């Protein structure tokens, strides 16, 4: 039986990947911070093949002990300070966790002599492309990171490539474009919007405040992206792959569709910080811009090209942009109604 270790098991992707690997018969081990407050850990699948270990990516000794004990066939590194806006407030912590944390895992594999035994997946990000000059972005597009998060992930990306080339570790980077789900935290714009649309439609909230409505992102569903992670480690050779939906949509467009799913039609009026989303039926202002959500430097256009992953891994996305929004809004309305009752 194959053994996998997932760091960041309590996060959005950790949950979907755990389900996938258990369904494939793996023994799944998760690294969890002792202080984790994630609700996802309580809703982990009940399985006698699932084991949780306390540990931190900032603490080499916990990594060493856990990896030595499990001797995993595959490590999926999903743990990170994954919030771009927060990385401007905590740049040093973000670097320690998102950059040096990856080095700590790779060094543990090397020091324990597991180079030939343990395959490694790194959750790399489209944020590496940042201030893009060409679209769509693929594996050959130059990097121009625009936040402390993206710059930490840039180190993580290249140290993964380096340990593959220097020590022959089967190490892959998944250059993941934005992916969301019913488990996404509300600190990210998609879930903030779907939860607010659901609350507003049920009379539980008055208004939604957003930042940059013009940012264009390439959004997919986490279930599809975690399948790509698994496929990368089953490939014959280790490599790096862009995983994306191949479509780009603005935050404004996401909000319009989410409100429509909740039964509210929005029309947009005004410009810049004066732009407002107005309910066409009631004339009520439901969405406003608050500059406190602007970032010191922004990534305005993301559009991925996953043809390499489609060709080599046989990967394809199943959940469309519309379906993603439909699933998130439906989930949020149903769970709020349940709470209310
Ligand atoms: P997420 O929901 O924020 O999950 C992050 C995970 O990391 C959580 O389980 C968190 O645990 C854990 N973690 C945080 N600090 C830690 C530490 N010091 N030691 C060990 N674990 C720690 O992120 P996600 O959306 O699932 O993303 C998974 C990975 O993909 C991340 O590396 C992210 O940067 C990357 N990525 C995500 C996207 C996307 O659109 N979702 C796109 C590109 C790349 P707690 O429960 O303790 O907080
Ligand atoms: O922002 C804009 C914001 O925080 C998306 C992480 O998973 O994907 C994620 O990072 C866009 C940005 O995600 C609000 O300025 C407008 O342009 O949902 P987000 P992100 O920064 O793209 C990448 C690929 C990762 O690697 C990360 O780990 O939406 N935006 N108004 C807002 N964003 C937030 N959070 N809140 C707002 O009110």
CSV table of C-alpha atoms and ligand atoms in Angstrom, one decimal:
chain,number,residue,atom,x,y,z
A,1,UNK,CA,0.0,0.0,0.0
A,2,UNK,CA,1.4,3.4,-1.0
A,3,UNK,CA,1.9,6.0,1.8
A,4,UNK,CA,1.4,9.7,1.2
A,5,UNK,CA,2.2,12.6,3.5
A,6,UNK,CA,0.2,15.8,2.9
A,7,UNK,CA,1.4,19.0,4.5
A,8,UNK,CA,-1.4,21.6,4.8
A,9,UNK,CA,-4.0,18.8,5.1
A,10,UNK,CA,-6.4,21.1,6.9
A,11,UNK,CA,-6.5,23.5,4.0
A,12,UNK,CA,-8.8,23.6,1.0
A,13,UNK,CA,-6.7,21.5,-1.3
A,14,UNK,CA,-5.6,19.2,1.6
A,15,UNK,CA,-9.1,18.1,2.1
A,16,UNK,CA,-9.8,17.3,-1.6
A,17,UNK,CA,-6.4,15.5,-2.0
A,18,UNK,CA,-7.0,13.4,1.1
A,19,UNK,CA,-10.4,12.2,-0.3
A,20,UNK,CA,-8.8,11.4,-3.7
A,21,UNK,CA,-5.8,9.5,-2.3
A,22,UNK,CA,-8.0,7.5,0.2
A,23,UNK,CA,-10.3,6.6,-2.8
A,24,UNK,CA,-7.2,5.2,-4.5
A,25,UNK,CA,-6.3,3.0,-1.6
A,26,UNK,CA,-3.4,5.1,-0.1
A,27,UNK,CA,-2.5,5.3,3.5
A,28,UNK,CA,-2.7,9.1,4.0
A,29,UNK,CA,-0.7,11.0,6.6
A,30,UNK,CA,-1.3,14.7,7.3
A,31,UNK,CA,0.9,17.2,8.9
A,32,UNK,CA,-1.1,19.6,11.1
A,33,UNK,CA,-0.2,22.6,13.2
A,34,UNK,CA,-1.0,22.0,16.8
A,35,UNK,CA,-2.7,25.4,16.8
A,36,UNK,CA,-4.7,24.8,13.7
A,37,UNK,CA,-8.2,26.2,14.0
A,38,UNK,CA,-9.4,24.9,10.7
A,39,UNK,CA,-12.9,23.5,10.7
A,40,UNK,CA,-11.8,21.1,7.9
A,41,UNK,CA,-10.0,18.9,10.3
A,42,UNK,CA,-13.3,18.0,12.0
A,43,UNK,CA,-14.8,17.2,8.6
A,44,UNK,CA,-12.0,15.0,7.5
A,45,UNK,CA,-13.2,11.6,6.0
A,46,UNK,CA,-13.5,8.9,8.7
A,47,UNK,CA,-10.9,6.4,7.7
A,48,UNK,CA,-8.6,3.9,9.4
A,49,UNK,CA,-6.1,4.8,6.7
A,50,UNK,CA,-5.9,8.4,7.7
A,51,UNK,CA,-3.3,9.6,10.3
A,52,UNK,CA,-2.7,13.1,11.6
A,53,UNK,CA,0.7,14.2,12.9
A,54,UNK,CA,1.5,17.5,14.7
A,55,UNK,CA,4.2,19.5,12.9
A,56,UNK,CA,5.2,22.8,11.4
A,57,UNK,CA,7.0,23.7,8.2
A,58,UNK,CA,9.0,26.2,10.3
A,59,UNK,CA,10.3,23.4,12.5
A,60,UNK,CA,12.9,21.0,10.9
A,61,UNK,CA,12.8,18.5,13.8
A,62,UNK,CA,9.1,17.8,13.5
A,63,UNK,CA,9.5,17.3,9.7
A,64,UNK,CA,12.5,15.0,10.3
A,65,UNK,CA,10.7,12.9,12.9
A,66,UNK,CA,7.4,12.6,10.9
A,67,UNK,CA,9.1,11.8,7.5
A,68,UNK,CA,11.5,9.3,9.1
A,69,UNK,CA,8.6,7.5,10.8
A,70,UNK,CA,6.4,7.3,7.8
A,71,UNK,CA,9.0,6.9,5.0
A,72,UNK,CA,6.3,8.2,2.5
A,73,UNK,CA,6.2,7.2,-1.1
A,74,UNK,CA,4.9,10.6,-2.0
A,75,UNK,CA,4.9,14.0,-0.2
A,76,UNK,CA,2.5,16.7,-1.3
A,77,UNK,CA,3.6,20.1,0.1
A,78,UNK,CA,0.4,22.2,0.3
A,79,UNK,CA,1.2,24.0,3.6
A,80,UNK,CA,1.8,27.7,3.2
A,81,UNK,CA,0.9,31.2,4.3
A,82,UNK,CA,-1.2,31.3,1.1
A,83,UNK,CA,-2.8,34.7,1.4
A,84,UNK,CA,-1.2,37.3,-1.0
A,85,UNK,CA,-2.6,40.4,0.8
A,86,UNK,CA,-1.4,39.0,4.2
A,87,UNK,CA,2.1,38.5,2.8
A,88,UNK,CA,2.5,42.3,2.6
A,89,UNK,CA,1.8,42.4,6.3
A,90,UNK,CA,3.9,39.4,7.3
A,91,UNK,CA,6.7,39.2,4.6
A,92,UNK,CA,9.3,37.6,6.8
A,93,UNK,CA,7.0,34.9,8.2
A,94,UNK,CA,5.8,34.2,4.7
A,95,UNK,CA,9.4,33.8,3.4
A,96,UNK,CA,10.3,31.5,6.3
A,97,UNK,CA,7.2,29.2,5.7
A,98,UNK,CA,6.7,29.4,1.9
A,99,UNK,CA,10.3,29.5,0.8
A,100,UNK,CA,12.6,28.0,3.5
A,101,UNK,CA,9.8,25.6,4.6
A,102,UNK,CA,10.2,23.8,1.2
A,103,UNK,CA,13.9,23.7,1.6
A,104,UNK,CA,13.4,22.0,5.0
A,105,UNK,CA,11.3,19.2,3.5
A,106,UNK,CA,13.7,18.7,0.5
A,107,UNK,CA,16.7,18.6,2.9
A,108,UNK,CA,14.9,16.1,5.1
A,109,UNK,CA,14.4,13.8,2.1
A,110,UNK,CA,18.1,14.1,1.2
A,111,UNK,CA,19.5,13.7,4.7
A,112,UNK,CA,17.3,10.7,5.4
A,113,UNK,CA,18.6,9.1,2.1
A,114,UNK,CA,15.0,9.0,0.7
A,115,UNK,CA,16.0,10.5,-2.7
A,116,UNK,CA,15.1,7.4,-4.6
A,117,UNK,CA,12.1,6.4,-2.5
A,118,UNK,CA,10.1,9.6,-1.9
A,119,UNK,CA,8.4,11.7,-4.7
A,120,UNK,CA,7.8,15.3,-3.9
A,121,UNK,CA,5.0,17.7,-5.1
A,122,UNK,CA,5.3,21.5,-4.6
A,123,UNK,CA,2.3,23.7,-4.8
A,124,UNK,CA,3.7,26.4,-7.0
A,125,UNK,CA,1.6,29.3,-8.2
A,126,UNK,CA,0.6,31.4,-11.2
A,127,UNK,CA,1.5,34.4,-9.0
A,128,UNK,CA,5.1,33.7,-10.1
A,129,UNK,CA,4.1,35.2,-13.5
A,130,UNK,CA,2.8,38.4,-11.8
A,131,UNK,CA,3.2,41.4,-14.0
A,132,UNK,CA,2.7,39.5,-17.2
A,133,UNK,CA,3.8,40.7,-20.6
A,134,UNK,CA,2.3,37.9,-22.6
A,135,UNK,CA,-0.9,35.8,-22.5
A,136,UNK,CA,-1.7,33.0,-22.0
A,137,UNK,CA,1.0,32.0,-19.5
A,138,UNK,CA,2.7,28.5,-19.9
A,139,UNK,CA,5.7,26.8,-18.5
A,140,UNK,CA,8.1,29.0,-20.6
A,141,UNK,CA,6.6,32.4,-19.6
A,142,UNK,CA,9.1,34.5,-17.7
A,143,UNK,CA,8.4,35.1,-14.0
A,144,UNK,CA,7.8,38.6,-12.6
A,145,UNK,CA,6.5,38.1,-9.0
A,146,UNK,CA,4.6,41.0,-7.4
A,147,UNK,CA,4.2,40.2,-3.7
A,148,UNK,CA,6.2,38.8,-0.8
A,149,UNK,CA,4.1,35.6,-1.2
A,150,UNK,CA,5.0,35.2,-4.9
A,151,UNK,CA,8.7,35.9,-4.2
A,152,UNK,CA,8.8,33.3,-1.5
A,153,UNK,CA,7.1,30.8,-3.8
A,154,UNK,CA,9.7,31.7,-6.5
A,155,UNK,CA,12.4,30.4,-4.2
A,156,UNK,CA,10.3,27.3,-3.5
A,157,UNK,CA,9.8,26.7,-7.2
A,158,UNK,CA,13.5,26.9,-8.1
A,159,UNK,CA,14.8,25.0,-5.0
A,160,UNK,CA,12.4,22.2,-6.1
A,161,UNK,CA,13.9,22.3,-9.6
A,162,UNK,CA,17.4,22.4,-8.2
A,163,UNK,CA,16.9,19.3,-5.9
A,164,UNK,CA,15.5,17.4,-8.9
A,165,UNK,CA,18.6,18.3,-11.0
A,166,UNK,CA,21.2,18.1,-8.2
A,167,UNK,CA,20.0,15.0,-6.3
A,168,UNK,CA,17.7,13.2,-8.7
A,169,UNK,CA,14.7,13.6,-6.4
A,170,UNK,CA,11.4,13.0,-8.2
A,171,UNK,CA,10.2,16.5,-7.6
A,172,UNK,CA,7.5,18.4,-9.5
A,173,UNK,CA,6.1,21.9,-9.4
A,174,UNK,CA,2.4,22.3,-10.1
A,175,UNK,CA,2.1,26.0,-11.3
A,176,UNK,CA,-1.4,26.3,-10.1
A,177,UNK,CA,-3.8,29.1,-11.2
A,178,UNK,CA,-6.5,30.2,-8.8
A,179,UNK,CA,-8.7,27.4,-7.7
A,180,UNK,CA,-11.6,27.7,-5.3
A,181,UNK,CA,-14.4,25.5,-3.8
A,182,UNK,CA,-17.1,25.2,-1.2
A,183,UNK,CA,-14.2,24.8,1.3
A,184,UNK,CA,-12.4,28.0,0.3
A,185,UNK,CA,-11.7,30.4,3.2
A,186,UNK,CA,-13.6,33.7,3.2
A,187,UNK,CA,-10.3,35.6,3.2
A,188,UNK,CA,-10.2,34.9,-0.6
A,189,UNK,CA,-12.4,37.0,-2.9
A,190,UNK,CA,-14.5,34.2,-4.4
A,191,UNK,CA,-15.8,32.8,-1.1
A,192,UNK,CA,-16.2,36.3,0.3
A,193,UNK,CA,-18.5,37.0,-2.6
A,194,UNK,CA,-20.5,33.8,-2.6
A,195,UNK,CA,-21.0,34.0,1.2
A,196,UNK,CA,-22.0,37.6,1.0
A,197,UNK,CA,-24.4,37.0,-2.0
A,198,UNK,CA,-26.0,34.1,0.0
A,199,UNK,CA,-26.3,36.2,3.2
A,200,UNK,CA,-27.7,39.2,1.4
A,201,UNK,CA,-30.3,37.1,-0.4
A,202,UNK,CA,-31.4,35.7,3.0
A,203,UNK,CA,-31.5,39.1,4.6
A,204,UNK,CA,-28.5,38.4,6.9
A,205,UNK,CA,-26.2,41.1,5.5
A,206,UNK,CA,-26.7,44.5,4.0
A,207,UNK,CA,-23.7,45.2,1.7
A,208,UNK,CA,-20.5,43.7,0.4
A,209,UNK,CA,-17.3,45.7,0.3
A,210,UNK,CA,-14.6,44.7,-2.3
A,211,UNK,CA,-11.2,46.0,-3.5
A,212,UNK,CA,-10.0,45.8,-7.1
A,213,UNK,CA,-13.0,44.8,-9.3
A,214,UNK,CA,-10.9,44.9,-12.4
A,215,UNK,CA,-8.5,42.1,-11.5
A,216,UNK,CA,-8.9,39.3,-14.1
A,217,UNK,CA,-8.2,35.8,-12.8
A,218,UNK,CA,-8.2,32.3,-14.2
A,219,UNK,CA,-10.4,30.4,-11.8
A,220,UNK,CA,-11.0,26.6,-11.5
A,221,UNK,CA,-12.3,24.1,-8.9
A,222,UNK,CA,-9.9,22.6,-6.3
A,223,UNK,CA,-11.1,19.0,-7.0
A,224,UNK,CA,-9.7,19.2,-10.6
A,225,UNK,CA,-6.4,20.8,-9.4
A,226,UNK,CA,-5.7,18.2,-6.7
A,227,UNK,CA,-6.2,15.5,-9.3
A,228,UNK,CA,-3.5,17.2,-11.4
A,229,UNK,CA,-1.1,17.0,-8.3
A,230,UNK,CA,-1.7,13.3,-8.1
A,231,UNK,CA,-1.2,12.7,-11.8
A,232,UNK,CA,2.2,14.6,-11.7
A,233,UNK,CA,3.6,12.1,-9.2
A,234,UNK,CA,2.4,9.1,-11.3
A,235,UNK,CA,4.1,10.4,-14.5
A,236,UNK,CA,7.2,8.6,-15.7
A,237,UNK,CA,9.5,11.6,-15.3
A,238,UNK,CA,9.4,14.5,-12.9
A,239,UNK,CA,8.5,17.9,-14.5
A,240,UNK,CA,6.7,21.2,-13.9
A,241,UNK,CA,3.2,21.8,-15.2
A,242,UNK,CA,0.8,24.7,-15.5
A,243,UNK,CA,-2.7,23.9,-14.3
A,244,UNK,CA,-5.4,26.3,-15.2
A,245,UNK,CA,-8.9,26.7,-16.7
A,246,UNK,CA,-7.8,28.6,-19.8
A,247,UNK,CA,-10.4,31.4,-19.2
A,248,UNK,CA,-10.1,34.7,-17.5
A,249,UNK,CA,-12.8,36.6,-15.7
A,250,UNK,CA,-12.9,39.8,-13.6
A,251,UNK,CA,-13.8,40.1,-10.0
A,252,UNK,CA,-16.8,42.2,-11.1
A,253,UNK,CA,-18.0,39.4,-13.4
A,254,UNK,CA,-17.6,36.8,-10.7
A,255,UNK,CA,-19.7,39.0,-8.4
A,256,UNK,CA,-22.5,39.5,-11.0
A,257,UNK,CA,-22.8,35.8,-11.6
A,258,UNK,CA,-22.7,34.9,-7.9
A,259,UNK,CA,-25.5,37.4,-7.1
A,260,UNK,CA,-27.5,36.1,-10.1
A,261,UNK,CA,-27.2,32.5,-8.6
A,262,UNK,CA,-28.6,33.9,-5.4
A,263,UNK,CA,-31.5,35.4,-7.3
A,264,UNK,CA,-30.3,39.1,-7.5
A,265,UNK,CA,-29.5,41.0,-10.7
A,266,UNK,CA,-26.8,43.6,-10.3
A,267,UNK,CA,-26.0,46.5,-12.5
A,268,UNK,CA,-22.8,48.4,-12.2
A,269,UNK,CA,-22.6,52.2,-12.0
A,270,UNK,CA,-19.8,54.7,-11.4
A,271,UNK,CA,-16.0,54.3,-11.7
A,272,UNK,CA,-13.0,53.5,-9.6
A,273,UNK,CA,-13.7,53.8,-5.9
A,274,UNK,CA,-17.1,55.2,-6.7
A,275,UNK,CA,-18.3,52.1,-8.6
A,276,UNK,CA,-21.3,50.4,-7.1
A,277,UNK,CA,-23.3,47.2,-7.7
A,278,UNK,CA,-27.0,48.0,-7.6
A,279,UNK,CA,-29.9,45.6,-7.3
A,280,UNK,CA,-32.0,46.2,-10.5
A,281,UNK,CA,-35.2,45.2,-8.7
A,282,UNK,CA,-35.0,47.3,-5.6
A,283,UNK,CA,-32.4,50.0,-6.5
A,284,UNK,CA,-30.5,49.1,-3.3
A,285,UNK,CA,-26.7,49.5,-3.4
A,286,UNK,CA,-25.3,46.0,-2.5
A,287,UNK,CA,-21.7,46.2,-3.5
A,288,UNK,CA,-19.2,49.0,-2.9
A,289,UNK,CA,-15.5,49.5,-3.3
A,290,UNK,CA,-13.3,49.9,-0.1
A,291,UNK,CA,-9.7,50.9,-0.9
A,292,UNK,CA,-8.6,49.1,2.2
A,293,UNK,CA,-8.7,45.9,0.1
A,294,UNK,CA,-6.3,47.3,-2.6
A,295,UNK,CA,-2.8,45.8,-2.6
A,296,UNK,CA,0.5,47.7,-2.6
A,297,UNK,CA,1.2,45.9,-6.0
A,298,UNK,CA,-1.4,44.0,-7.9
A,299,UNK,CA,-1.6,41.1,-10.4
A,300,UNK,CA,-4.2,42.3,-12.9
A,301,UNK,CA,-4.3,39.6,-15.6
A,302,UNK,CA,-4.0,35.8,-15.2
A,303,UNK,CA,-4.7,33.4,-18.1
A,304,UNK,CA,-3.2,29.9,-18.1
A,305,UNK,CA,-2.3,27.5,-20.9
A,306,UNK,CA,-2.4,23.9,-19.6
A,307,UNK,CA,-1.9,22.1,-22.9
A,308,UNK,CA,1.3,20.4,-21.6
A,309,UNK,CA,-0.5,18.9,-18.6
A,310,UNK,CA,-3.4,17.8,-21.0
A,311,UNK,CA,-1.0,16.2,-23.4
A,312,UNK,CA,1.5,14.5,-21.0
A,313,UNK,CA,-0.7,13.8,-17.9
A,314,UNK,CA,-4.0,13.4,-19.7
A,315,UNK,CA,-5.4,16.0,-17.2
A,316,UNK,CA,-8.5,18.0,-18.0
A,317,UNK,CA,-10.7,20.3,-15.9
A,318,UNK,CA,-14.2,19.2,-15.3
A,319,UNK,CA,-15.8,22.1,-13.4
A,320,UNK,CA,-16.5,25.2,-15.5
A,321,UNK,CA,-16.4,28.8,-14.2
A,322,UNK,CA,-20.2,28.9,-14.2
A,323,UNK,CA,-20.5,25.5,-12.4
A,324,UNK,CA,-17.9,26.6,-9.8
A,325,UNK,CA,-19.9,29.6,-8.9
A,326,UNK,CA,-23.2,27.6,-8.9
A,327,UNK,CA,-21.7,25.0,-6.5
A,328,UNK,CA,-20.3,27.6,-4.1
A,329,UNK,CA,-23.4,29.8,-3.9
A,330,UNK,CA,-25.7,26.8,-3.6
A,331,UNK,CA,-23.6,25.4,-0.8
A,332,UNK,CA,-23.5,28.7,1.0
A,333,UNK,CA,-27.3,29.3,0.8
A,334,UNK,CA,-28.0,25.7,2.0
A,335,UNK,CA,-25.6,25.9,4.9
A,336,UNK,CA,-26.9,29.3,6.0
A,337,UNK,CA,-30.5,28.1,5.9
A,338,UNK,CA,-29.5,25.0,7.9
A,339,UNK,CA,-27.8,27.3,10.5
A,340,UNK,CA,-30.9,29.6,10.6
A,341,UNK,CA,-33.2,26.6,11.3
B,1,LIG,P1,-5.0,27.0,2.4
B,1,LIG,O1,-6.5,26.6,2.4
B,1,LIG,O2,-4.7,28.4,2.9
B,1,LIG,O3,-4.2,25.9,3.2
B,1,LIG,C1,-2.9,26.2,3.7
B,1,LIG,C2,-2.6,25.0,4.7
B,1,LIG,O4,-1.2,25.3,5.2
B,1,LIG,C3,-3.5,24.9,5.9
B,1,LIG,O5,-3.7,23.5,6.1
B,1,LIG,C4,-2.7,25.5,7.0
B,1,LIG,O6,-3.0,24.9,8.2
B,1,LIG,C5,-1.3,25.0,6.6
B,1,LIG,N1,-0.2,25.8,7.3
B,1,LIG,C6,-0.2,27.1,7.5
B,1,LIG,N2,1.0,27.4,8.2
B,1,LIG,C7,1.6,26.2,8.4
B,1,LIG,C8,2.8,25.9,9.1
B,1,LIG,N3,3.5,26.8,9.7
B,1,LIG,N4,3.1,24.6,9.2
B,1,LIG,C9,2.3,23.6,8.6
B,1,LIG,N5,1.2,23.9,8.0
B,1,LIG,C10,0.8,25.2,7.9
B,1,LIG,O7,-4.4,26.9,0.9
B,1,LIG,P2,-5.0,26.1,-0.3
B,1,LIG,O8,-5.8,26.9,-1.1
B,1,LIG,O9,-5.4,24.7,0.1
B,1,LIG,O10,-3.6,25.9,-1.2
B,1,LIG,C11,-2.7,24.8,-1.0
B,1,LIG,C12,-1.4,25.2,-1.5
B,1,LIG,O11,-1.4,25.6,-2.9
B,1,LIG,C13,-0.7,26.4,-0.8
B,1,LIG,O12,0.7,26.2,-0.7
B,1,LIG,C14,-1.0,27.6,-1.7
B,1,LIG,O13,0.0,28.6,-1.6
B,1,LIG,C15,-0.9,26.9,-3.1
B,1,LIG,N6,-1.7,27.5,-4.1
B,1,LIG,C16,-3.0,27.7,-4.0
B,1,LIG,C17,-3.8,28.2,-5.0
B,1,LIG,C18,-5.3,28.5,-4.9
B,1,LIG,O14,-5.8,29.2,-5.7
B,1,LIG,N7,-5.9,27.8,-3.9
B,1,LIG,C19,-3.1,28.6,-6.2
B,1,LIG,C20,-1.8,28.4,-6.3
B,1,LIG,C21,-1.0,27.8,-5.3
B,1,LIG,P3,-3.9,25.7,9.4
B,1,LIG,O15,-5.2,24.9,9.4
B,1,LIG,O16,-3.1,25.4,10.6
B,1,LIG,O17,-4.0,27.1,9.0
B,2,LIG,O1,-7.7,37.7,-4.7
B,2,LIG,C1,-9.0,41.0,-5.8
B,2,LIG,C2,-7.6,40.9,-5.3
B,2,LIG,O2,-7.2,36.9,-2.4
B,2,LIG,C3,-8.1,37.6,-6.1
B,2,LIG,C4,-4.3,32.3,-3.4
B,2,LIG,O3,-4.8,31.0,-3.4
B,2,LIG,O4,-4.5,32.5,-5.8
B,2,LIG,C5,-4.9,33.1,-4.5
B,2,LIG,O5,-4.4,34.4,-4.4
B,2,LIG,C6,-8.2,39.0,-6.7
B,2,LIG,C7,-7.0,39.9,-6.4
B,2,LIG,O6,-6.6,35.5,-4.4
B,2,LIG,C8,-11.0,41.7,-2.9
B,2,LIG,O7,-6.9,42.1,-5.3
B,2,LIG,C9,-10.9,42.4,-4.9
B,2,LIG,O8,-6.6,40.5,-7.5
B,2,LIG,O9,-9.0,35.7,-3.8
B,2,LIG,P1,-7.7,36.4,-3.7
B,2,LIG,P2,-5.2,35.7,-5.0
B,2,LIG,O10,-4.5,36.9,-4.4
B,2,LIG,O11,-5.3,35.7,-6.5
B,2,LIG,C10,-3.1,32.5,-6.0
B,2,LIG,C11,-2.9,31.8,-7.4
B,2,LIG,C12,-2.4,31.9,-5.0
B,2,LIG,O12,-1.3,31.3,-5.2
B,2,LIG,C13,-2.7,32.2,-3.5
B,2,LIG,O13,-2.3,31.2,-2.6
B,2,LIG,O14,-9.3,39.6,-6.1
B,2,LIG,N1,-9.9,41.4,-4.7
B,2,LIG,N2,-11.5,42.6,-3.8
B,2,LIG,C14,-10.0,40.9,-3.5
B,2,LIG,N3,-9.3,39.9,-2.9
B,2,LIG,C15,-9.7,39.7,-1.6
B,2,LIG,N4,-9.1,38.7,-0.9
B,2,LIG,N5,-10.7,40.4,-0.9
B,2,LIG,C16,-11.4,41.4,-1.5
B,2,LIG,O15,-12.2,42.0,-0.9
